[in-house]
Coordinates of C-alpha atoms in Angstrom, one line a residue:
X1 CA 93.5 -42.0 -43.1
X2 CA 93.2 -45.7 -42.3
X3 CA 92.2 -45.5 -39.0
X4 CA 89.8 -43.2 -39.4
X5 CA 88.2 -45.4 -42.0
X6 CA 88.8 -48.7 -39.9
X7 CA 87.3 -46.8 -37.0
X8 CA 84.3 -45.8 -39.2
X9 CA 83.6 -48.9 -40.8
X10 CA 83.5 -50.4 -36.9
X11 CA 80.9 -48.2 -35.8
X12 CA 79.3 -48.6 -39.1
X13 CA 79.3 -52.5 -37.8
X14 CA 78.0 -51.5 -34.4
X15 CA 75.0 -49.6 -36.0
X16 CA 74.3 -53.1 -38.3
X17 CA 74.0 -54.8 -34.9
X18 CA 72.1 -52.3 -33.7
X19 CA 69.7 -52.8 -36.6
X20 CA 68.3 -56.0 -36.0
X21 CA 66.4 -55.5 -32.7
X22 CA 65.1 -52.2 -34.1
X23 CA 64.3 -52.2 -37.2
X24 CA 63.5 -55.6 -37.4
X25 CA 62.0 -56.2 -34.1
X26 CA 60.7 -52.8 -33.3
X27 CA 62.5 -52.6 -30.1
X28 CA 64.1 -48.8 -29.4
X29 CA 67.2 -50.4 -27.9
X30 CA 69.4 -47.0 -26.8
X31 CA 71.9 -49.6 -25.0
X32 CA 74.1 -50.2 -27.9
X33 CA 76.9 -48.1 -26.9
X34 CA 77.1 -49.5 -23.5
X35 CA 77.8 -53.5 -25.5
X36 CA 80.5 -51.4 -27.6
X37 CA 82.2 -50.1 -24.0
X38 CA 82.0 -53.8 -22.8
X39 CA 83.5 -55.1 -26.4
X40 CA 86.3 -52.5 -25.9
X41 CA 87.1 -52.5 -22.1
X42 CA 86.5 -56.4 -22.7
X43 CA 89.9 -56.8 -24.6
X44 CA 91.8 -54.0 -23.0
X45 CA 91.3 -55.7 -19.5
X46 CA 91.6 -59.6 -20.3
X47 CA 94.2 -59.0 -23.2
X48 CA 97.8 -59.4 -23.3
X49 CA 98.3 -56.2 -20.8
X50 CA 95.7 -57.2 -18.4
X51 CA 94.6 -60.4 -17.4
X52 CA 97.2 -61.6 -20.1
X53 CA 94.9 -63.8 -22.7
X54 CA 96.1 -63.7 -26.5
X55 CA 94.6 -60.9 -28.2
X56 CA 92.2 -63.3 -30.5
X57 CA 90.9 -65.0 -27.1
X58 CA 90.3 -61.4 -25.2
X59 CA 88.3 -60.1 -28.3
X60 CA 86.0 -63.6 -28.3
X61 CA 85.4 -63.3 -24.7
X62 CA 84.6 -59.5 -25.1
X63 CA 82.3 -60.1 -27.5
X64 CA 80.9 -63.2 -25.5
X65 CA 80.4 -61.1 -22.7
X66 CA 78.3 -58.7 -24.4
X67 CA 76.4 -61.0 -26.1
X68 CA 75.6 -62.5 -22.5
X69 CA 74.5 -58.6 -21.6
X70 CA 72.0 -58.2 -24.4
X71 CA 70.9 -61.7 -23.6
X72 CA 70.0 -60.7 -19.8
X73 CA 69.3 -57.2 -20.6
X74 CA 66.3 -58.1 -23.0
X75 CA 65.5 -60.7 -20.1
X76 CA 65.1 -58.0 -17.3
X77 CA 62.8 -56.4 -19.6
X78 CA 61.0 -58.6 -21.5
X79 CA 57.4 -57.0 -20.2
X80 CA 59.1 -53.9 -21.3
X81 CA 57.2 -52.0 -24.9
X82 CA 57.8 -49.0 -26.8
X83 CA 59.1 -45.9 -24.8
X84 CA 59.8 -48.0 -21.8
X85 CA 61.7 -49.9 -23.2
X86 CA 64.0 -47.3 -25.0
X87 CA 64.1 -45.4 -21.2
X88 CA 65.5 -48.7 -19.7
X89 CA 68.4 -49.5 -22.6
X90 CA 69.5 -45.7 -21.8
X91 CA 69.7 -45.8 -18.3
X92 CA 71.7 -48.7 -19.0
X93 CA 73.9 -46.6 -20.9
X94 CA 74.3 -44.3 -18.3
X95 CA 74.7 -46.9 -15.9
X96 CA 78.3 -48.0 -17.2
X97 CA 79.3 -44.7 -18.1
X98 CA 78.5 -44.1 -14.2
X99 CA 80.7 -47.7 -13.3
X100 CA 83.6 -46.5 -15.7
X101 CA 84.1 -42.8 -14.1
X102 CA 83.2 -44.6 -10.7
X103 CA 86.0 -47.1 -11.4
X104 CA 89.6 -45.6 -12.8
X105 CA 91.2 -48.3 -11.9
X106 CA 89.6 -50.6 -14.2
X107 CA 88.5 -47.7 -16.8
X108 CA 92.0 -45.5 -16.7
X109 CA 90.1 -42.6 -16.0
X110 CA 89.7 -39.6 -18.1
X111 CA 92.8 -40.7 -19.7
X112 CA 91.3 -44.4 -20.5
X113 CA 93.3 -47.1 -21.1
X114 CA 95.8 -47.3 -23.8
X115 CA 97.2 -50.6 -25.4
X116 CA 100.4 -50.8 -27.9
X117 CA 99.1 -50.2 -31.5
X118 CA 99.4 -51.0 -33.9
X119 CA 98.1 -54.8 -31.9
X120 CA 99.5 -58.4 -32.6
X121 CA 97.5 -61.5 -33.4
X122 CA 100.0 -64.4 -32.4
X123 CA 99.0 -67.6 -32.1
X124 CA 102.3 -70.1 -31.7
X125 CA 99.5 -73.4 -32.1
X126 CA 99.0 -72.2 -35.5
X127 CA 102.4 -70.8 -36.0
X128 CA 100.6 -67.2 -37.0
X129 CA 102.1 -63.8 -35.6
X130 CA 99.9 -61.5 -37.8
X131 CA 100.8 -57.6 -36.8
X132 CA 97.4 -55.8 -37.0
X133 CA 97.9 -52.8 -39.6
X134 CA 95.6 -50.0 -39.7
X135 CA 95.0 -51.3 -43.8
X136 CA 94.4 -54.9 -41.6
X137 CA 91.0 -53.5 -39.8
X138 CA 89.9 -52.0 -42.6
X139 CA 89.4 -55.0 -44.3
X140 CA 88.5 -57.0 -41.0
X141 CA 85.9 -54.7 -40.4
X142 CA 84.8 -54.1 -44.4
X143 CA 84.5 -57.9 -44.0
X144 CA 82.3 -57.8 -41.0
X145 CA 79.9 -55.2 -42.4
X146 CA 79.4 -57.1 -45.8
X147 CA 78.8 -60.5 -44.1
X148 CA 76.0 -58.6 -41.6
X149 CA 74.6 -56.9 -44.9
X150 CA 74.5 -59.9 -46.8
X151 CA 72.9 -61.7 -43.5
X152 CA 70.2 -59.0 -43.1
X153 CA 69.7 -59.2 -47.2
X154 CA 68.9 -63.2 -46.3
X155 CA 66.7 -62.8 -43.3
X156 CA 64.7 -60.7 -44.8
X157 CA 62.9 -63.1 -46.4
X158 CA 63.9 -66.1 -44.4
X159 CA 61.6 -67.5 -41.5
X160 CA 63.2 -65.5 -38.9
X161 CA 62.6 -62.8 -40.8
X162 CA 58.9 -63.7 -41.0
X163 CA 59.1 -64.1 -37.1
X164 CA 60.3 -60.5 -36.5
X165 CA 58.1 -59.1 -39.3
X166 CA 54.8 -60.4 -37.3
X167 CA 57.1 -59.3 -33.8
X168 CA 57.5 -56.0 -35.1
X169 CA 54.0 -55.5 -36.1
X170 CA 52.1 -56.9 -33.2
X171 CA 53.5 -58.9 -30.6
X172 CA 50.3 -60.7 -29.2
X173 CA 49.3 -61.7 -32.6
X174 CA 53.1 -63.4 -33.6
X175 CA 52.8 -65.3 -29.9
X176 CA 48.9 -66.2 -30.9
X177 CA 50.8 -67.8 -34.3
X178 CA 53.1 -69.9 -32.2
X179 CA 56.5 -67.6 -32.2
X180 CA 58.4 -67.4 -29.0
X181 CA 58.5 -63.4 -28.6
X182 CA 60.7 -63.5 -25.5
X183 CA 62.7 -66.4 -27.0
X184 CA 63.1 -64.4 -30.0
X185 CA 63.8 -60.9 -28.3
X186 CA 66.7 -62.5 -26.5
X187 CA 68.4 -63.5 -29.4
X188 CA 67.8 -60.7 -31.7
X189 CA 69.3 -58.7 -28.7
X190 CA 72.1 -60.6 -27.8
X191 CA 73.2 -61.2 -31.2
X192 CA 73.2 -56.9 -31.6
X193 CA 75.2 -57.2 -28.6
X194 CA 77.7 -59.2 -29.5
X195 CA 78.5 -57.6 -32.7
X196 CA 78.5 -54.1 -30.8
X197 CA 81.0 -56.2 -28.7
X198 CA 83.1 -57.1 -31.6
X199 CA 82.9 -52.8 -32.7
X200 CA 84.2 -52.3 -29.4
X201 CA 87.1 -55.2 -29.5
X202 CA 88.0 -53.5 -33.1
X203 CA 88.2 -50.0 -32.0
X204 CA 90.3 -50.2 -29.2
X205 CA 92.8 -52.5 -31.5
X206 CA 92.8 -50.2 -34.4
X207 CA 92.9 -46.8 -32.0
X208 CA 95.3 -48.4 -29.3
X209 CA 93.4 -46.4 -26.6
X210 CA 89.8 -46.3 -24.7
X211 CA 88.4 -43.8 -22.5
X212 CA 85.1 -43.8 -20.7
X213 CA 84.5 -40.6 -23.1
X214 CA 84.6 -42.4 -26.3
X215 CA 81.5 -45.0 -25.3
X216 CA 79.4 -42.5 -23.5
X217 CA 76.1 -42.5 -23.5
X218 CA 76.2 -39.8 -26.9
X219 CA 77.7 -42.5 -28.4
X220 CA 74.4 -44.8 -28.1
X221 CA 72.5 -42.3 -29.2
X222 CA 74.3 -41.3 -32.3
X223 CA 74.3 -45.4 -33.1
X224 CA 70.1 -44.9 -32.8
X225 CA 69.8 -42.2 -35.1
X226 CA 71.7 -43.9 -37.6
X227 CA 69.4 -47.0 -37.4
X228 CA 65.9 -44.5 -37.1
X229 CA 67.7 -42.3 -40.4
X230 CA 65.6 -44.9 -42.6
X231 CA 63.7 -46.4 -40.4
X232 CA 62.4 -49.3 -42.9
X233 CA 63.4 -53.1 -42.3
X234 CA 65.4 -52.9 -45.2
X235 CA 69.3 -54.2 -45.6
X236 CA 70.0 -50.7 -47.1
X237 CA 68.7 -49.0 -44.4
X238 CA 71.2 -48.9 -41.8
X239 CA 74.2 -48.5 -44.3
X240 CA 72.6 -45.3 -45.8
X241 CA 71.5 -44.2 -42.1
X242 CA 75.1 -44.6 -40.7
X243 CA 76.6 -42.5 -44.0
X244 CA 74.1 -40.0 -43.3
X245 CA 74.5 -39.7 -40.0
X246 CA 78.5 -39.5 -40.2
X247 CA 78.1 -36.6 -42.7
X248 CA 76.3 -34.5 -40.4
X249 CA 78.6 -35.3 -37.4
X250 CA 81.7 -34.3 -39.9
X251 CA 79.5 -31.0 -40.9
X252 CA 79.2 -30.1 -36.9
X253 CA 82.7 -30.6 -36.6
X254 CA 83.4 -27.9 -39.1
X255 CA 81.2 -25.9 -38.5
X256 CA 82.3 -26.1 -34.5
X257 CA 85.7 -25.3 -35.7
X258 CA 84.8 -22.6 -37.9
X259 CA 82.8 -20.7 -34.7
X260 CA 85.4 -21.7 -32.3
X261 CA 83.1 -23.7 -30.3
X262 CA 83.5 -27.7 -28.6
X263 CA 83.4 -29.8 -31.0
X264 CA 81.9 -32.3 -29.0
X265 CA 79.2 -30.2 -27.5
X266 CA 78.0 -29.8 -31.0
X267 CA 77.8 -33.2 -32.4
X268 CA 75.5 -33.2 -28.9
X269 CA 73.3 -30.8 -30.1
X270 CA 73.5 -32.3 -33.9
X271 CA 72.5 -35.2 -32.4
X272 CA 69.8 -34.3 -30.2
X273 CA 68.3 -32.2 -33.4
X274 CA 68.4 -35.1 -35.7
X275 CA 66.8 -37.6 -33.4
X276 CA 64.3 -34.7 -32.6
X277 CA 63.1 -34.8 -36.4
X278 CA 63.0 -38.6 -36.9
X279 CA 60.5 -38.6 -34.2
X280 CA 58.7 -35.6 -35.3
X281 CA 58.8 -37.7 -38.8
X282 CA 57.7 -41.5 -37.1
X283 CA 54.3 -40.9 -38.9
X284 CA 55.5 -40.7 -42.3
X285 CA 57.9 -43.6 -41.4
X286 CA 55.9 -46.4 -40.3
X287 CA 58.6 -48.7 -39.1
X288 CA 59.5 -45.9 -36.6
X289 CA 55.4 -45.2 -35.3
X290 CA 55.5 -48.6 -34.6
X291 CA 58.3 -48.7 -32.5
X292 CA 57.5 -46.2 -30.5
X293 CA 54.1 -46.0 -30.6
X294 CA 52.2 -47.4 -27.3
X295 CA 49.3 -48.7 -29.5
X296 CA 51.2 -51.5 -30.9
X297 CA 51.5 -53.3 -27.2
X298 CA 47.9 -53.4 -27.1
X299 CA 46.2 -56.3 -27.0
X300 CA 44.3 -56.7 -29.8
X301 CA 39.9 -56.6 -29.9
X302 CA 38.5 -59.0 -27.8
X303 CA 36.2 -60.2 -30.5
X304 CA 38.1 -63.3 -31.6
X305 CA 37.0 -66.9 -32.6
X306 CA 38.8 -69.7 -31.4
X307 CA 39.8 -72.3 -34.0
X308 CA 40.6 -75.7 -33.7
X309 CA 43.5 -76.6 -35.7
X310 CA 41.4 -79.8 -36.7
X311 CA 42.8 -84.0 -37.0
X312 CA 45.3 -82.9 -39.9
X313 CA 47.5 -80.8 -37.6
X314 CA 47.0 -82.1 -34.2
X315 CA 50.0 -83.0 -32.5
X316 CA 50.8 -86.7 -33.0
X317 CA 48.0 -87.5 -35.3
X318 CA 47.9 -88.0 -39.1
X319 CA 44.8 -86.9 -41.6
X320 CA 44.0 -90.7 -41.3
X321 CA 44.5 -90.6 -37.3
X322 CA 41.1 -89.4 -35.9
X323 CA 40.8 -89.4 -31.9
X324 CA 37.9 -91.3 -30.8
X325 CA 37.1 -89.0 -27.9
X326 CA 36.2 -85.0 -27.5
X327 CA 39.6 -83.3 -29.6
X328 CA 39.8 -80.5 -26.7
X329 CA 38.1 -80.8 -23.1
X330 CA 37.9 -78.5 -20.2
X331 CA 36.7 -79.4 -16.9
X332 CA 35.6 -77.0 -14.3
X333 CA 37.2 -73.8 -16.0
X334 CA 37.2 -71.0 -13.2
X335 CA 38.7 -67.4 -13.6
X336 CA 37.7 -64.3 -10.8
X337 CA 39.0 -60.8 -11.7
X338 CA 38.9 -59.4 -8.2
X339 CA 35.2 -59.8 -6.9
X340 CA 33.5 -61.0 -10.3
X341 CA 33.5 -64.2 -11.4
X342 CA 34.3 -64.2 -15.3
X343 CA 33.8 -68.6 -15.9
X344 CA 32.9 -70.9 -12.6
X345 CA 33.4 -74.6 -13.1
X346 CA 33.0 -74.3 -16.9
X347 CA 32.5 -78.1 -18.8
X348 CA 33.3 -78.0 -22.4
X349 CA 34.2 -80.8 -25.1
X350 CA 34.9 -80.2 -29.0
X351 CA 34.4 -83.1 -31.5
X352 CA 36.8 -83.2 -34.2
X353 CA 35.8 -82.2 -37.4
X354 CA 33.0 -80.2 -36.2
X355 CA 32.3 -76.6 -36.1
X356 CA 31.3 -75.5 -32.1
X357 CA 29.5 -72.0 -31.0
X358 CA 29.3 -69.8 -28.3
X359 CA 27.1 -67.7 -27.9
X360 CA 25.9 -65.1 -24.4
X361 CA 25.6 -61.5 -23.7
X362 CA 28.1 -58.9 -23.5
X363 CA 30.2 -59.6 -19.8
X364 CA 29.1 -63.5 -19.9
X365 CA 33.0 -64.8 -19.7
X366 CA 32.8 -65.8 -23.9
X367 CA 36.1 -64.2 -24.4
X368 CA 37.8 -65.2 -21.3
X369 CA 37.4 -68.5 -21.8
X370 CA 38.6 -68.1 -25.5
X371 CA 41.6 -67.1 -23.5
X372 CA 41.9 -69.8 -21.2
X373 CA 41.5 -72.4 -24.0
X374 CA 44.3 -70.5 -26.0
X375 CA 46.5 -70.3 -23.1
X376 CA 46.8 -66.8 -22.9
X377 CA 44.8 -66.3 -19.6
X378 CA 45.3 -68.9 -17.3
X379 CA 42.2 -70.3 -15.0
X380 CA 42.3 -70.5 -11.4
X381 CA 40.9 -73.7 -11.4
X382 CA 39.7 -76.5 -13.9
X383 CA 42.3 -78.3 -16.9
X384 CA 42.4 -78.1 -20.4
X385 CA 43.1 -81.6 -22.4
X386 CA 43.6 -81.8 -26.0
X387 CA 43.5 -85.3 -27.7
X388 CA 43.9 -86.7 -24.3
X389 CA 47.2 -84.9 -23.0
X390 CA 46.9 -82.2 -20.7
X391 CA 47.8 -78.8 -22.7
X392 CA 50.6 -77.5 -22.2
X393 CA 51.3 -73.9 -20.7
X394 CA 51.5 -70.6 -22.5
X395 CA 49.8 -69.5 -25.7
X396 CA 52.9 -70.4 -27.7
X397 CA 53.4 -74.1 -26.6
X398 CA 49.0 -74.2 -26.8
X399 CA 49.6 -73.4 -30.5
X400 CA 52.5 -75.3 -31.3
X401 CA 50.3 -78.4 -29.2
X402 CA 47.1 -77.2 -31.8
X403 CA 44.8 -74.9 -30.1
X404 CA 45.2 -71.2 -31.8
X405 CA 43.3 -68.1 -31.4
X406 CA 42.2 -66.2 -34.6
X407 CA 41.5 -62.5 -34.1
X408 CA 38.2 -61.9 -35.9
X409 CA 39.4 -58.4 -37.2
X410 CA 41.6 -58.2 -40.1
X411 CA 45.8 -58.7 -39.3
X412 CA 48.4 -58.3 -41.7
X413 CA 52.2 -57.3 -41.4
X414 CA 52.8 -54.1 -43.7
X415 CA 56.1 -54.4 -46.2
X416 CA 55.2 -58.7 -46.9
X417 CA 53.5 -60.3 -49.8
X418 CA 50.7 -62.4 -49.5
X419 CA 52.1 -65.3 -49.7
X420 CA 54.5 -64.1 -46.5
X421 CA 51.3 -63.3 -44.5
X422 CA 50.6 -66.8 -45.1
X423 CA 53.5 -68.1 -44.3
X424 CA 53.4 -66.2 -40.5
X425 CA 50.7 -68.2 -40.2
X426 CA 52.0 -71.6 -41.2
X427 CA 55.2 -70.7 -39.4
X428 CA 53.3 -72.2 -36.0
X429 CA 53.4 -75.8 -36.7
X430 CA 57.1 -75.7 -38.1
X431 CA 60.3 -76.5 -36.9
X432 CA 62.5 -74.2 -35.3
X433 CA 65.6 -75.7 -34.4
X434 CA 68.5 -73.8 -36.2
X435 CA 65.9 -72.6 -38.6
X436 CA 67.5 -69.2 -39.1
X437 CA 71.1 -70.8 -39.5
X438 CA 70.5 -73.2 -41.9
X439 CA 68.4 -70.6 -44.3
X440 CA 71.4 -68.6 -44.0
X441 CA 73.4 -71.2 -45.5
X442 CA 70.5 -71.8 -48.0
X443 CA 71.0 -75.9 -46.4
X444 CA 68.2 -78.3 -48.5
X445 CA 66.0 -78.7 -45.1
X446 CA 65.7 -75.0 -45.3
X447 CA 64.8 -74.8 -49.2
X448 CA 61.8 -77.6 -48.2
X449 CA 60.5 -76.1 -45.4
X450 CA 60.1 -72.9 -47.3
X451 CA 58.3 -74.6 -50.2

């Protein structure tokens, strides 16, 4: 009865993980299970009976090295939306499931690999030999889940939170407001790694035994459906998702008992039909259409207006600190798209504190260099100086050095208040280091930069 529970409250821990990159960052990871294999084959291969590290060093580097896997996973595809993105996590799946049956003697085989259970935590430095009881995960991994709920509970509403909120929604708009997408995609995804790492570490301790069967590819898709049950960016969500989710695998069981049929075969099948009807659904659950959907990779209309962030919020100037020259110049902007020419040796200066125009036909290169002066196009030719230092590269480092793009059409993030779609905005010229850390810990730096 305990293991069962310790082993449910681990997966339930794997599907928290799994959580943050897609409910909150609206990207369909189907990967997790693969990060649960490496947490699991992790400690059973560098623990005590392989390699020979103590038990609590195995499980930190097993969860270390999954944490490393998200990290370079969501690297490999960071150009990677919606679908494609989903297809690529699953093949990645497959893809150990493949190197585990291609490899028994590192995987055991069918048969797996099988460790002494219940496991020891010794630790002579600390004069601690702690025997792992089945009651002993239960609470390690109750723990686990109650810290990542009460951790989702606080980002909602935290500044990462507002990060993922305008990620989720749109990600060229939350890189026009100065948040590092791919920065922020890596870490969302490694940190679901690792804690699908730490799953994996917990269920071969409590079990005693891992085979290539228990983290197949099934098993990553079962962790999505629980995530897309209630597919809302809600601390709730995932913990209702999972208990849903397990009742209908326990049903199938039954009912795959009753009929005389393989059990696993129809956990498969409830699976499959499950994860069927939450996409069938996606349009009566937003958070879902816009993970999925294509549309929200698009960049948005090209009608824009760029806006000058102005002497208050220029980088390295005070309200009182007015550069004498042009605030922005460009010299000799050029940009070809194939055989036309969009801008050719384009001359512009902006005085500070004054409102510019630009005005042309349709096709005259107004929005192109829009995009050049944001960063978001690069030229060909020509620089871009603001204040008299050459801006920098990218359209997140040209907002945080004070050029941003405003999209003239309307942009808000669905689920925040008003004064959070505010906040996204202000979020461009603030601090970053450790920002999501010390909210967390509700530190007084946190508290002001809130206010």
């Amino acid at each position: 009865m305990s293991v069962d529970l310790a082993r449910d409250l681990y997966l339930l821990v794997a599907v928290l993980g799994l959580s943050l990159p897609v409910t909150y960052a609206g990207m369909p990871v189907l990967g997790q299970g693969a990060f649960v294999a490496v947490g699991a084959f992790g400690v059973a291969l560098l623990g005590p009976l392989g390699l020979g590290l103590p038990l609590g060093i195995a499980v930190l580097a097993a969860i270390a090295l999954a944490a490393a896997a998200g990290w370079l996973v969501a690297g490999a595809a960071a150009r990677l939306e919606g679908a494609a993105l989903g297809l690529a996590t699953w093949a990645l799946a497959w893809l150990v499931a493949a190197l585990l049956v291609a490899f028994p003697s590192l995987s055991g085989g069918a048969q797996g690999l099988v460790r002494p259970a219940p496991a020891h935590l010794v630790s002579p430095a600390m004069g601690l030999d702690l025997v792992l009881l089945p009651v002993s995960h239960v609470i390690i991994a109750g723990v686990a889940a109650l810290l990542l709920l009460a951790a989702m509970w606080r980002l909602e509403s935290g500044p990462a939170g507002l990060d993922l909120a305008a990620l989720r929604e749109n990600p060229h708009v939350a890189a026009a407001v100065g948040i590092p997408v791919a920065a922020r995609r890596r870490s969302v995804m490694a940190v679901g790694a690792g804690v699908a790492g730490f799953a994996g570490a917990g269920l071969l301790t409590v079990t005693g035994v891992v085979a290539p069967g228990d983290v197949s590819p099934l098993l990553s898709l079962q962790l999505l459906v629980a995530v897309l049950a209630v597919p809302l960016p809600r601390w709730w969500a995932p913990l209702v998702g999972a208990a849903v989710v397990g009742l209908g695998l326990t049903l199938a069981d039954r009912v795959a008992e009753a009929a005389g049929a393989d059990p696993e075969r129809a956990r498969g099948l409830t699976t499959a039909v499950v994860l069927v009807l939450v996409l069938v659904l996606r349009d009566r659950w937003p958070g879902a259409r816009r993970m999925w959907s294509p549309e929200r990779a698009a960049e948005p209309p090209s009608r824009s207006v760029s806006n000058s962030s102005g002497p208050a919020h220029f980088r390295g100037a005070g309200p009182e600190e007015v550069p004498d020259g042009p605030l922005l110049e460009a010299r000799g902007l050029a940009v070809s798209f194939g055989g036309v020419r969009a801008l050719d040796g384009v001359d512009l200066d902006l005085a500070p504190g004054r409102v510019h125009a630009l005005i042309g036909p349709n096709g005259s290169g107004k929005s192109t260099l829009l995009r050049v002066l944001a960063g978001s196009q690069p030229a060909h030719a020509g620089s871009v100086v603001v204040g008299g230092v050459p801006a920098p590269r990218g359209l997140t480092r040209r907002v945080l050095g004070g050029v941003v793009r405003t999209p003239q059409h309307t942009v808000l993030v669905p689920g925040l208040t008003v004064s959070q779609q505010v906040a996204v905005g202000a979020r461009g010229g603030q601090p970053r280091r450790a920002a999501t850390l010390r909210h967390l810990v509700a530190t007084p730096s946190a508290a002001a930069e809130r206010a």
